[in-house]
Coordinates of C-alpha atoms in Angstrom, one line a residue:
X1 CA 30.8 23.0 27.5
X2 CA 27.1 23.9 27.7
X3 CA 26.9 24.6 24.0
X4 CA 28.5 21.3 23.2
X5 CA 26.0 19.4 25.4
X6 CA 23.1 21.3 23.7
X7 CA 24.5 20.4 20.3
X8 CA 24.8 16.7 21.2
X9 CA 21.3 16.7 22.6
X10 CA 19.9 18.3 19.5
X11 CA 21.7 15.7 17.4
X12 CA 20.3 12.8 19.4
X13 CA 16.8 14.2 19.1
X14 CA 17.2 14.6 15.4
X15 CA 18.5 11.0 15.0
X16 CA 15.6 9.7 17.2
X17 CA 13.1 11.7 15.1
X18 CA 14.5 10.3 11.9
X19 CA 14.4 6.7 13.3
X20 CA 10.8 7.1 14.4
X21 CA 9.8 8.6 11.0
X22 CA 11.5 5.7 9.2
X23 CA 9.7 3.1 11.3
X24 CA 6.3 4.8 10.8
X25 CA 6.9 5.0 7.1
X26 CA 7.9 1.4 6.9
X27 CA 4.9 0.3 8.8
X28 CA 2.4 2.3 6.9
X29 CA 3.8 1.3 3.5
X30 CA 3.4 -2.3 4.4
X31 CA -0.4 -1.8 4.9
X32 CA -0.9 -0.3 1.4
X33 CA -1.3 -2.4 -1.7
X34 CA -1.1 -0.4 -4.9
X35 CA -2.9 -1.2 -8.1
X36 CA -2.7 0.7 -11.5
X37 CA -5.5 0.0 -13.9
X38 CA -5.7 0.9 -17.6
X39 CA -7.5 -0.5 -20.6
X40 CA -4.3 -2.2 -21.7
X41 CA -2.8 -3.5 -18.4
X42 CA -3.1 -4.1 -14.7
X43 CA -0.2 -3.5 -12.4
X44 CA -0.4 -5.0 -8.8
X45 CA 2.5 -4.0 -6.5
X46 CA 4.7 -2.9 -9.4
X47 CA 4.1 -6.2 -11.2
X48 CA 2.1 -6.4 -14.4
X49 CA -0.4 -9.2 -14.3
X50 CA -3.4 -10.5 -16.4
X51 CA -6.7 -9.2 -15.3
X52 CA -8.1 -12.7 -14.9
X53 CA -5.3 -13.5 -12.4
X54 CA -5.9 -10.4 -10.2
X55 CA -7.7 -12.1 -7.3
X56 CA -5.3 -15.0 -7.2
X57 CA -2.3 -12.6 -7.1
X58 CA -3.9 -10.3 -4.6
X59 CA -4.6 -13.3 -2.3
X60 CA -0.9 -14.2 -2.4
X61 CA -0.1 -10.7 -1.2
X62 CA -2.8 -10.6 1.5
X63 CA -1.6 -14.0 2.8
X64 CA 2.0 -12.7 2.9
X65 CA 0.8 -9.7 4.9
X66 CA -1.2 -11.9 7.3
X67 CA 2.0 -13.9 8.0
X68 CA 3.6 -10.5 8.9
X69 CA 0.8 -10.0 11.4
X70 CA -1.3 -7.5 9.4
X71 CA -5.0 -8.5 9.0
X72 CA -6.9 -7.9 5.8
X73 CA -9.1 -5.4 7.5
X74 CA -6.0 -3.2 8.2
X75 CA -4.9 -3.2 4.6
X76 CA -5.6 -0.2 2.3
X77 CA -6.0 -0.7 -1.5
X78 CA -4.7 2.3 -3.4
X79 CA -6.3 2.1 -6.9
X80 CA -5.1 4.4 -9.6
X81 CA -7.2 4.1 -12.7
X82 CA -6.7 5.5 -16.2
X83 CA -9.7 7.6 -17.2
X84 CA -10.3 5.3 -20.2
X85 CA -10.7 2.3 -17.9
X86 CA -14.2 0.6 -18.1
X87 CA -16.4 0.6 -15.0
X88 CA -16.7 -3.1 -15.3
X89 CA -12.9 -3.5 -14.8
X90 CA -13.1 -1.4 -11.6
X91 CA -16.1 -3.3 -10.4
X92 CA -14.3 -6.6 -10.8
X93 CA -11.4 -5.3 -8.7
X94 CA -13.8 -4.0 -6.0
X95 CA -15.7 -7.3 -5.9
X96 CA -12.3 -9.2 -5.4
X97 CA -11.5 -6.8 -2.5
X98 CA -14.8 -7.6 -0.8
X99 CA -14.2 -11.3 -1.2
X100 CA -10.8 -10.9 0.4
X101 CA -12.1 -8.7 3.2
X102 CA -10.2 -5.6 2.2
X103 CA -12.3 -2.7 3.4
X104 CA -10.2 0.4 3.0
X105 CA -9.8 1.7 -0.5
X106 CA -8.5 5.0 -2.0
X107 CA -9.2 5.9 -5.6
X108 CA -7.5 8.3 -8.0
X109 CA -7.6 8.8 -11.7
X110 CA -4.7 9.7 -14.1

């Protein structure tokens, strides 16, 4: 009987841990906006867009997150840039982020 109760308790703890991890993952992913930049294309949240439309498309995403209760200051922009990308393209993205009040940014190159 004692072993059965211990097994049930461990199972409940595991389920609770999994639920908490899923909630944390869901919340944290919602605060991250991903961008992939290369000389040929720009991908914002898994959608290929024109470089001239970047700020407009980003504003739509930021406004949607605001409706969910997430402020622009809480958002993180994850920028993955091709090594061949021009500095001017990256600068345009950073300038748009500042205009939309997105402060947190992570950069990586591929």
